[in-house]
Coordinates of C-alpha atoms and ligand atoms in Angstrom, one line a residue:
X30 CA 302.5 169.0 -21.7
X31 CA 299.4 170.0 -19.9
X32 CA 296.8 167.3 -19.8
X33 CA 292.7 167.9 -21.0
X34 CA 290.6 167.8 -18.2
X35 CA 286.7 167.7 -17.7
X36 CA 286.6 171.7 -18.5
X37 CA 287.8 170.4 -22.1
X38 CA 284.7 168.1 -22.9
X39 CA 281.1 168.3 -23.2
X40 CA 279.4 166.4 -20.7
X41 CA 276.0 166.8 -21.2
X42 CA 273.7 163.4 -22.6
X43 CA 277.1 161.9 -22.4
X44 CA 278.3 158.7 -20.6
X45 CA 280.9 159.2 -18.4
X46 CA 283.0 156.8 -16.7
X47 CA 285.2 158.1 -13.6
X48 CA 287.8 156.7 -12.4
X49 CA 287.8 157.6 -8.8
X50 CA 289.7 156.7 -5.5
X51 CA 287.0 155.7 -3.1
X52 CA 289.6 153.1 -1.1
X53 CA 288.5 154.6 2.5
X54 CA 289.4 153.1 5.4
X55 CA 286.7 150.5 6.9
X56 CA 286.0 149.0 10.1
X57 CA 283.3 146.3 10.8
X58 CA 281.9 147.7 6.9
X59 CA 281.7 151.2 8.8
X60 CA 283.8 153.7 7.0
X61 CA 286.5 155.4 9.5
X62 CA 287.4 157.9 7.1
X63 CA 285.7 159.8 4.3
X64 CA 288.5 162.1 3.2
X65 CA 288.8 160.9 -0.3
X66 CA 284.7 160.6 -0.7
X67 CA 284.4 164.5 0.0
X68 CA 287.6 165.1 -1.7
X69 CA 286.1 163.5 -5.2
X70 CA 283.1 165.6 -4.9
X71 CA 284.1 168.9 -7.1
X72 CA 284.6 167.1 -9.6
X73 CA 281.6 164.2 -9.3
X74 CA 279.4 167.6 -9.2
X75 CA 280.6 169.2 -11.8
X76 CA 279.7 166.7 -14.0
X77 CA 276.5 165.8 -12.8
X78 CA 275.9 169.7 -13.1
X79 CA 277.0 169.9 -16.4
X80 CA 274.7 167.1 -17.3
X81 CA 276.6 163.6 -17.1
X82 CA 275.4 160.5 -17.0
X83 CA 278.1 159.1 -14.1
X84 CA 279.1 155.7 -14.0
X85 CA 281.6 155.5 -10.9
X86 CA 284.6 152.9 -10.5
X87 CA 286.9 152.6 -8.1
X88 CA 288.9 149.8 -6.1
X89 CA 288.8 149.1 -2.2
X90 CA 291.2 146.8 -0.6
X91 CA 292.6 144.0 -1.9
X92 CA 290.6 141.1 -2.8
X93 CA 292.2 137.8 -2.6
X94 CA 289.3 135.5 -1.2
X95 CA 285.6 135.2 -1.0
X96 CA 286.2 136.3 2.4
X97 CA 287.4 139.9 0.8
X98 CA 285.3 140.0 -1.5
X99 CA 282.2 140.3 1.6
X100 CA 284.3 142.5 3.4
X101 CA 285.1 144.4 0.4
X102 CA 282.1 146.4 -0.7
X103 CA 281.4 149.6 -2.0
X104 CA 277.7 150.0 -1.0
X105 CA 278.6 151.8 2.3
X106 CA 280.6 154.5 0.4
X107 CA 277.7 154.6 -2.5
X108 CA 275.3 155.3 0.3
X109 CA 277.8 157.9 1.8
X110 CA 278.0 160.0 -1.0
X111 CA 274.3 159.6 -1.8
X112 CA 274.3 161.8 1.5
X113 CA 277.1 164.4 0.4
X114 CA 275.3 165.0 -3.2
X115 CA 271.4 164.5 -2.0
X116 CA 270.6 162.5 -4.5
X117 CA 270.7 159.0 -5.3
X118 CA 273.8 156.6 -6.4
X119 CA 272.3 153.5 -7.8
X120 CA 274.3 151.5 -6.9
X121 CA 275.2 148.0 -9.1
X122 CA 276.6 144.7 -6.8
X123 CA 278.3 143.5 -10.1
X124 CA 281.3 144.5 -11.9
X125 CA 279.8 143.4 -15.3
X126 CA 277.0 141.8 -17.2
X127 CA 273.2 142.3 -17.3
X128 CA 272.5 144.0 -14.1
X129 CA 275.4 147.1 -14.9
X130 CA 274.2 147.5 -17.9
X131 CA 271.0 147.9 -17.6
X132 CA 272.0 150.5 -14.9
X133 CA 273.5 152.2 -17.6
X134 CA 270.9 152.5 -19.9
X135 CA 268.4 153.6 -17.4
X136 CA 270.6 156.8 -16.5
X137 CA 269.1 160.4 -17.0
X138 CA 271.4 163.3 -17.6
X139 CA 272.6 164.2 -13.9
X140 CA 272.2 161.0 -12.4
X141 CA 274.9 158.9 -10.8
X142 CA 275.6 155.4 -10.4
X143 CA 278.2 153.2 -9.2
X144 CA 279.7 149.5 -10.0
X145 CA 281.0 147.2 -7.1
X146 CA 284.3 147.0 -6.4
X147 CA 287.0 146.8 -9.3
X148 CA 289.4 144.6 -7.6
X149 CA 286.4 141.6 -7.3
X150 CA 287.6 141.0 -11.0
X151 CA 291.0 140.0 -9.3
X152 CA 289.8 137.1 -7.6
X153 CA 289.7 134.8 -10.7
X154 CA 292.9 135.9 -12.1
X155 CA 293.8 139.7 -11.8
X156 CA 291.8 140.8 -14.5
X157 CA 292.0 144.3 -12.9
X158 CA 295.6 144.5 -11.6
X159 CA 296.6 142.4 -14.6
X160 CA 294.9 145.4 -16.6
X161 CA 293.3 142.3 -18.3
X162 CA 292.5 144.2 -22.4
X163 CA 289.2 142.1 -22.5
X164 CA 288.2 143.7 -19.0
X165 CA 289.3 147.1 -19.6
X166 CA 287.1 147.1 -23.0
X167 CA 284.5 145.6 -21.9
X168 CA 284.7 148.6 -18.8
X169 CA 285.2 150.9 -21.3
X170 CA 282.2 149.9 -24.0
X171 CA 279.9 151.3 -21.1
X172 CA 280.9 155.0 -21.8
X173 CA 281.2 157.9 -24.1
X174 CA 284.1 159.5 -22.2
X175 CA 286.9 158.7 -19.4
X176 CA 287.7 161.0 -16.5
X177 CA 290.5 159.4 -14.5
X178 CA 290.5 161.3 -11.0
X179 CA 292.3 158.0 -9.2
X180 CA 295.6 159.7 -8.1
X181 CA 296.3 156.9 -5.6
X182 CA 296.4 154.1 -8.1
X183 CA 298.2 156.4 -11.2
X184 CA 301.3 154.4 -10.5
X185 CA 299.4 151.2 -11.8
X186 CA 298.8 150.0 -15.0
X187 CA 295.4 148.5 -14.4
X188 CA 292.1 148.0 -16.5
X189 CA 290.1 150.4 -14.7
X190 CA 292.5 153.6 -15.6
X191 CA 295.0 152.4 -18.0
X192 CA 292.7 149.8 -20.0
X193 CA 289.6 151.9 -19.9
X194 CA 292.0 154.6 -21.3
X195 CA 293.4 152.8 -23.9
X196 CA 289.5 151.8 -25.7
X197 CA 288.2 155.5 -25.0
X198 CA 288.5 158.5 -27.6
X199 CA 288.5 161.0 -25.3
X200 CA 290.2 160.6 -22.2
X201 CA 290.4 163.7 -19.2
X202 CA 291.8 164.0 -15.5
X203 CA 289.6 165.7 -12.9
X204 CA 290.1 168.2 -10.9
X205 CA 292.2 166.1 -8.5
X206 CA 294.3 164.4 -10.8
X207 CA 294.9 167.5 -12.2
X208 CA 295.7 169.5 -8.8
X209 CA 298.5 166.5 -8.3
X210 CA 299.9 166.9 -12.1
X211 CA 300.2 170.7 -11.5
X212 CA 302.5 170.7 -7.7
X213 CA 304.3 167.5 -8.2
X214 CA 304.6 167.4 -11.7
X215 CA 304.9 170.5 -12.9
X216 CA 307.3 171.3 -9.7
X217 CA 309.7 168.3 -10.4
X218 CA 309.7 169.9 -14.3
X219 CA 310.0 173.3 -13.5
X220 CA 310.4 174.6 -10.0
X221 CA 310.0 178.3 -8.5
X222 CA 313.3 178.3 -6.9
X223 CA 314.8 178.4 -4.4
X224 CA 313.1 174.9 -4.1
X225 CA 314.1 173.1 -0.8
X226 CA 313.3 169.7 -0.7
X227 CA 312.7 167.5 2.8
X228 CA 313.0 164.0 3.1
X229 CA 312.6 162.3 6.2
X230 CA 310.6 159.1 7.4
X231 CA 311.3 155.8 8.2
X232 CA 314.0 154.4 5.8
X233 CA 316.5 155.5 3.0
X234 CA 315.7 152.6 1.3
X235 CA 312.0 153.6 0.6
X236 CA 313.5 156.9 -0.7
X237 CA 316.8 156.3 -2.5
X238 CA 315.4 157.2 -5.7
X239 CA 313.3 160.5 -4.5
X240 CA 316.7 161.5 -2.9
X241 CA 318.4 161.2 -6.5
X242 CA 316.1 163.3 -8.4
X243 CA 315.3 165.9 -5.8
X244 CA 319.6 166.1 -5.3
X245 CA 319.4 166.4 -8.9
X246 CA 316.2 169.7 -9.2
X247 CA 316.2 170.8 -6.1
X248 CA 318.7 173.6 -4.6
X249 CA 318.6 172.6 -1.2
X250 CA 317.9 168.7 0.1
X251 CA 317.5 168.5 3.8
X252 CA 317.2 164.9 5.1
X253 CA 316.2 164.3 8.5
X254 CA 313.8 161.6 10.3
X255 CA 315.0 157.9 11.2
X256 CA 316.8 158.0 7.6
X257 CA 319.2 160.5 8.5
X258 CA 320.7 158.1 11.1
X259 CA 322.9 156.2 8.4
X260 CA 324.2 159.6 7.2
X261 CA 325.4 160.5 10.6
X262 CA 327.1 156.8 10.9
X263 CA 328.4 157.5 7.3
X264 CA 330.0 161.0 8.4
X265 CA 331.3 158.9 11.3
X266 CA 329.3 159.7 14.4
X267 CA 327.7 156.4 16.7
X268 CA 324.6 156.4 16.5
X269 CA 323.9 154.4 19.4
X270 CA 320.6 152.4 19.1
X271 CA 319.0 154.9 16.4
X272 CA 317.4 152.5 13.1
X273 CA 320.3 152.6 10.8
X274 CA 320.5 150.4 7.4
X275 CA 323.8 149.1 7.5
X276 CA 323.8 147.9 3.9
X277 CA 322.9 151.4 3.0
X278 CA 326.1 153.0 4.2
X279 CA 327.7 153.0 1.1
X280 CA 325.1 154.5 -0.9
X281 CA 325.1 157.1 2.2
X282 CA 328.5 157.9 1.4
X283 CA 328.1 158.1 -2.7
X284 CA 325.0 160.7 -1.5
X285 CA 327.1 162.8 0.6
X286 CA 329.7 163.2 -2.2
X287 CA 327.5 164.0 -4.6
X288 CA 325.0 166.2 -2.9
X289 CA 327.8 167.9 -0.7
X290 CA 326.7 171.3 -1.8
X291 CA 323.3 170.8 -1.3
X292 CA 322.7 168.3 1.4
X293 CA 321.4 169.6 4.7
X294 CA 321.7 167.5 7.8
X295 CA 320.8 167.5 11.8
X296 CA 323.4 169.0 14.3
X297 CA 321.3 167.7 17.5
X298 CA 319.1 164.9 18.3
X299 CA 316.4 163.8 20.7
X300 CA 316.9 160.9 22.1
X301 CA 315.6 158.5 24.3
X302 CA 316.5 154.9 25.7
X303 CA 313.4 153.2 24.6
X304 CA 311.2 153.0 21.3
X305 CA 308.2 154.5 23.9
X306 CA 305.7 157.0 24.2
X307 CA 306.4 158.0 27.8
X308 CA 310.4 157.1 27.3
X309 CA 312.7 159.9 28.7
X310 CA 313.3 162.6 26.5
X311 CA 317.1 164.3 26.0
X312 CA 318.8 166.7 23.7
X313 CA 322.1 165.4 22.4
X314 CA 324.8 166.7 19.9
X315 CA 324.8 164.3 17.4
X316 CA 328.1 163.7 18.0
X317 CA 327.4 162.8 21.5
X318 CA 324.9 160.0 21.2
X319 CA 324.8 157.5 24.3
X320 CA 325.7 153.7 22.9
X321 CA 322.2 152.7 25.0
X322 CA 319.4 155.7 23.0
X323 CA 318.0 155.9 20.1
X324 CA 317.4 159.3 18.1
X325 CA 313.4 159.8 18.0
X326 CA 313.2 163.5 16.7
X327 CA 315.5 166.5 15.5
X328 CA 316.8 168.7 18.3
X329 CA 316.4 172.5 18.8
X330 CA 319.3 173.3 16.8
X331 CA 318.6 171.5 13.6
X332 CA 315.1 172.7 13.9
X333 CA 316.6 176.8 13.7
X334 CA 318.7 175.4 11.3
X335 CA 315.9 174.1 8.5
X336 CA 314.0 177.1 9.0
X337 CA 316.8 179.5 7.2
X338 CA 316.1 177.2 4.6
X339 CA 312.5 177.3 4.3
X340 CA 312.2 181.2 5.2
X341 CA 314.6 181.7 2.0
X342 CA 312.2 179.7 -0.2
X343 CA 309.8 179.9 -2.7
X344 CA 308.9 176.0 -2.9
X345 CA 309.4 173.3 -0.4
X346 CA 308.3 169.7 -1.1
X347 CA 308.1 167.8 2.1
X348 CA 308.0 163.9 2.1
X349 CA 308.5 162.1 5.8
X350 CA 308.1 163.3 9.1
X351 CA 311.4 164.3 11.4
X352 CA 310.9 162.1 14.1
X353 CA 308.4 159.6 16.0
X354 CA 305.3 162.3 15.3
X355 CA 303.3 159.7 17.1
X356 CA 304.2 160.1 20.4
X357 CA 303.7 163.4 21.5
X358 CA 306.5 163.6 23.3
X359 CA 308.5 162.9 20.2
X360 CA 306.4 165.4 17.6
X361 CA 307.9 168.5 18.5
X362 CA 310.0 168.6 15.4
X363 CA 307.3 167.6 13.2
X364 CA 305.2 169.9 14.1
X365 CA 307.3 172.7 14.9
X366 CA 308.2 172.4 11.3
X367 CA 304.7 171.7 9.7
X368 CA 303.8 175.2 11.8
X369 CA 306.8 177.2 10.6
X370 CA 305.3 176.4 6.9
X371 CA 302.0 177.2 7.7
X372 CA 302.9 180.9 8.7
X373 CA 304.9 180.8 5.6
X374 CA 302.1 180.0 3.0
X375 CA 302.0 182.9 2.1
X376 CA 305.1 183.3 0.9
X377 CA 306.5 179.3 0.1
X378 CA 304.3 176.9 -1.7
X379 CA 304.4 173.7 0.1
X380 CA 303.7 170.6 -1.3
X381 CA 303.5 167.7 1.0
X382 CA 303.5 163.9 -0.1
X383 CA 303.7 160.6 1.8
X384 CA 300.9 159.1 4.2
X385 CA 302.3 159.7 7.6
X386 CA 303.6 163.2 6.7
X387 CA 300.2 164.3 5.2
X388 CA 298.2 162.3 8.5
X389 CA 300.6 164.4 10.6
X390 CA 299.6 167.8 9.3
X391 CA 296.4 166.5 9.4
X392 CA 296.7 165.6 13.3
X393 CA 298.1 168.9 13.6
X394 CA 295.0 170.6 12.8
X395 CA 297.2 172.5 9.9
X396 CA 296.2 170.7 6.6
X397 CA 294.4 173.7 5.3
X398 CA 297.5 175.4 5.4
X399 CA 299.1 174.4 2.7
X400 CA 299.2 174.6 -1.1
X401 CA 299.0 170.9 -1.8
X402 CA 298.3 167.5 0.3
X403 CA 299.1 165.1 -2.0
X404 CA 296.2 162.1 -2.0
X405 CA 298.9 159.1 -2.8
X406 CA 301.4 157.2 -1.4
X407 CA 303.4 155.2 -3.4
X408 CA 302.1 157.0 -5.8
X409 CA 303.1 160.5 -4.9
X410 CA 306.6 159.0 -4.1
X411 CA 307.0 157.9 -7.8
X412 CA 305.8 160.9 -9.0
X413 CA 308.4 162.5 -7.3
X414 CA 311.3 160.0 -8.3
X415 CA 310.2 162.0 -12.2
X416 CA 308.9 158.4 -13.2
X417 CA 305.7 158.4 -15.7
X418 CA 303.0 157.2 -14.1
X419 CA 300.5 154.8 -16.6
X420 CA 297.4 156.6 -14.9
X421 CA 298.6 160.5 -16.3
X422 CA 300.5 159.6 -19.1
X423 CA 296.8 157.6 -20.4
X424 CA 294.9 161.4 -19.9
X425 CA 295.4 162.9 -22.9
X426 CA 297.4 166.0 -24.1
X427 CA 295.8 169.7 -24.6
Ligands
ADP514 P1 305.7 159.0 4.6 O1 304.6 158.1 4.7 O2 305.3 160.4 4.9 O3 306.4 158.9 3.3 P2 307.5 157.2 6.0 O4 306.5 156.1 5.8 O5 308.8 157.2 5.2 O6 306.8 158.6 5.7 O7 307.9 157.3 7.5 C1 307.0 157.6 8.5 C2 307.5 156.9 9.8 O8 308.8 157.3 10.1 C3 306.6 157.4 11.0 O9 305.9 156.3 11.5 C4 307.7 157.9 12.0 O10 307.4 157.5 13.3 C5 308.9 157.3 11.5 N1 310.1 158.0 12.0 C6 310.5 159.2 11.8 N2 311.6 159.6 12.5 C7 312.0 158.4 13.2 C8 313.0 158.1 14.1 N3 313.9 159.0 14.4 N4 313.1 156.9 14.5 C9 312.2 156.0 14.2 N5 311.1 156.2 13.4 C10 311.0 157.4 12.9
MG515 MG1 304.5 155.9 5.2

């Protein structure tokens, strides 16, 4: 079912509270990274265009101590966008009471303000993870309207999306909540086939449940990265020193039965003796792995091999790099493979989810390359898994 978004509402004279992910990286109360201010700004300007009156919440960090709490401030990312959208974001030090709400009250139609950080309500007793229904109204008696726009936090039932939602007639995604609904969603529901799916990454253990569902929709599943390891030891192969999770090996083996017509794995390795950036590099048949190395990255082989995969389809959804992208020496496969799908974007709709994969592509210099970077972690994996996330199933239906 397709989701309203801010297209669907009027905006204008209207209080609107967003939902947004502004949960950037600090250092020193310097921000290191403003990806996800610029990437909320479409939709921030949009409303402020269409005559708004923004109220802005989001989280940052988690606050445990008074110590956080310091540490933890929006005003720096406040200030930051006040830059991007030349104007100014009042900005409120509270997360209720007097001071917010006469911030409220004193808003125009396109001006923009912005409440300290959500999690501050955690310190005496998780009002805002605990999705607290006193906080969440109370949040929610501040606005007309609710655009939830936090991707990162969708998996989470807490009073800023899920509680705000649930006091709110009219409740909409912006633009990047909805950009997430319509490749992971709607590609899990209803793929353009073929659909090749690639899981790699650190551990099957993380990924058990992606692996399911994706044998389950998609028509090819290649699995490759550290987590391929304890397939190969499950096939029967030594592994040598390569991360394996022995207690996974059974599960490996159900996997291999029941994906047999559909699981793609490695037929060479790279290896090297020591978890190390300048470590000797070799090329070894997996079947041929030295009791003293460790596999760090797919070998030429496999590489050739995953590209008649990905030249033949019409979707990929990628989720984990191949090998140790970071050491260079090690992020050939990775970024061999993130290049192959960037000449095919014109022909394959790539959808990439997970931190490190997307912060590889990134590193690459490729991002722009591809159809859809997904802004969430844990989220993104759950989305994937086909699990209803509390932060799109509160948006409500077209
Ligand atoms: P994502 O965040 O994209 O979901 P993961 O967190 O599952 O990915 O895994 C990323 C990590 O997996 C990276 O730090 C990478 O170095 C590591 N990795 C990939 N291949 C290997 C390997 N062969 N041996 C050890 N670590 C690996
Ligand atoms: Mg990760």
């Amino acid at each position: 079912m397709a989701k309203k978004t801010v297209r669907d509402i009027d905006l204008k004279g209207r209080r609107v509270l967003m939902r947004v992910d502004f949960n950037v990286p600090m250092m020193d109360g310097e921000i290191t990274d403003e990806n996800r201010i610029v990437a909320a700004l479409p939709t921030i300007e949009y409303i402020l265009k269409a005559g708004g009156r923004l109220i802005l919440l989001s989280h940052l960090g988690r606050v445990k101590t008074e110590e956080d709490k310091l540490k933890n401030t929006l005003a720096p990312v406040a200030q930051r966008l006040s830059t991007h959208l030349g104007q100014d974001v009042v900005f409120v030090p509270e997360t209720r009471g007097k001071a917010v709400e006469t911030a409220v009250q004193a808003l125009n139609d396109g001006d923009v303000m912005m409440i300290e950080n959500t999690r501050h309500e955690d310190l005496k007793g998780k009002k805002e993870s605990g999705n607290d229904p006193e906080l969440g109204a109370y949040w929610a008696s501040l606005g007309d309207v609710f655009v939830n726009d936090a991707f990162g936090t969708a998996h989470r039932a807490h009073a800023s999306n899920v509680g705000i939602a649930n006091n709110m007639k009219e409740v909409v995604a912006g633009f990047l909540l909805e950009k997430e609904i319509k490749f992971i969603g709607d590609t899990i529901e209803n793929p353009e086939r073929p659909l090749v799916a690639v899981l790699g990454g650190a551990k099957v253990s993380d990924k058990i449940n992606v692996i399911k569902k994706l044998l389950d929709v998609a028509d090819y599943v290649i699995i490759t990265g550290a987590m391929a390891y304890t397939f190969y030891l499950a096939q029967g192969h030594e592994v040598g020193t390569s991360l394996v999770e022995a207690d996974k090996l059974d599960l490996a083996h159900e996997l291999l039965a029941l994906g047999k017509d559909k699981l793609v794995l490695g037929q060479d390795v790279v290896t090297a003796k020591d978890f190390d950036k300048d470590s000797e590099r070799n090329i070894r048949d997996k079947s041929a792995i030295p009791s003293d190395e460790m596999g760090m990255d797919v070998g030429p082989k496999t590489l050739e091999n995953y590209f008649k995969y990905v030249e033949k389809a019409k979707t990929v959804i990628w989720n984990g790099p191949l090998g140790v992208f970071e050491f260079p020496r090690f992020a050939e496969g990775t970024k061999g493979f993130a290049q192959k799908l960037a000449d095919l974007n014109e022909s394959v709709t790539t959808i990439i989810g997970g931190g490190d994969s997307a912060a590889a592509v990134i590193q690459f210099g490729l991002a722009d390359q591809f159809a859809h970077i997904s802004t969430g972690g844990g989220a993104s994996l759950e989305y994937l898994e086909g699990k209803v996330l509390p932060g799109i199933a509160c948006v409500h239906d077209k």
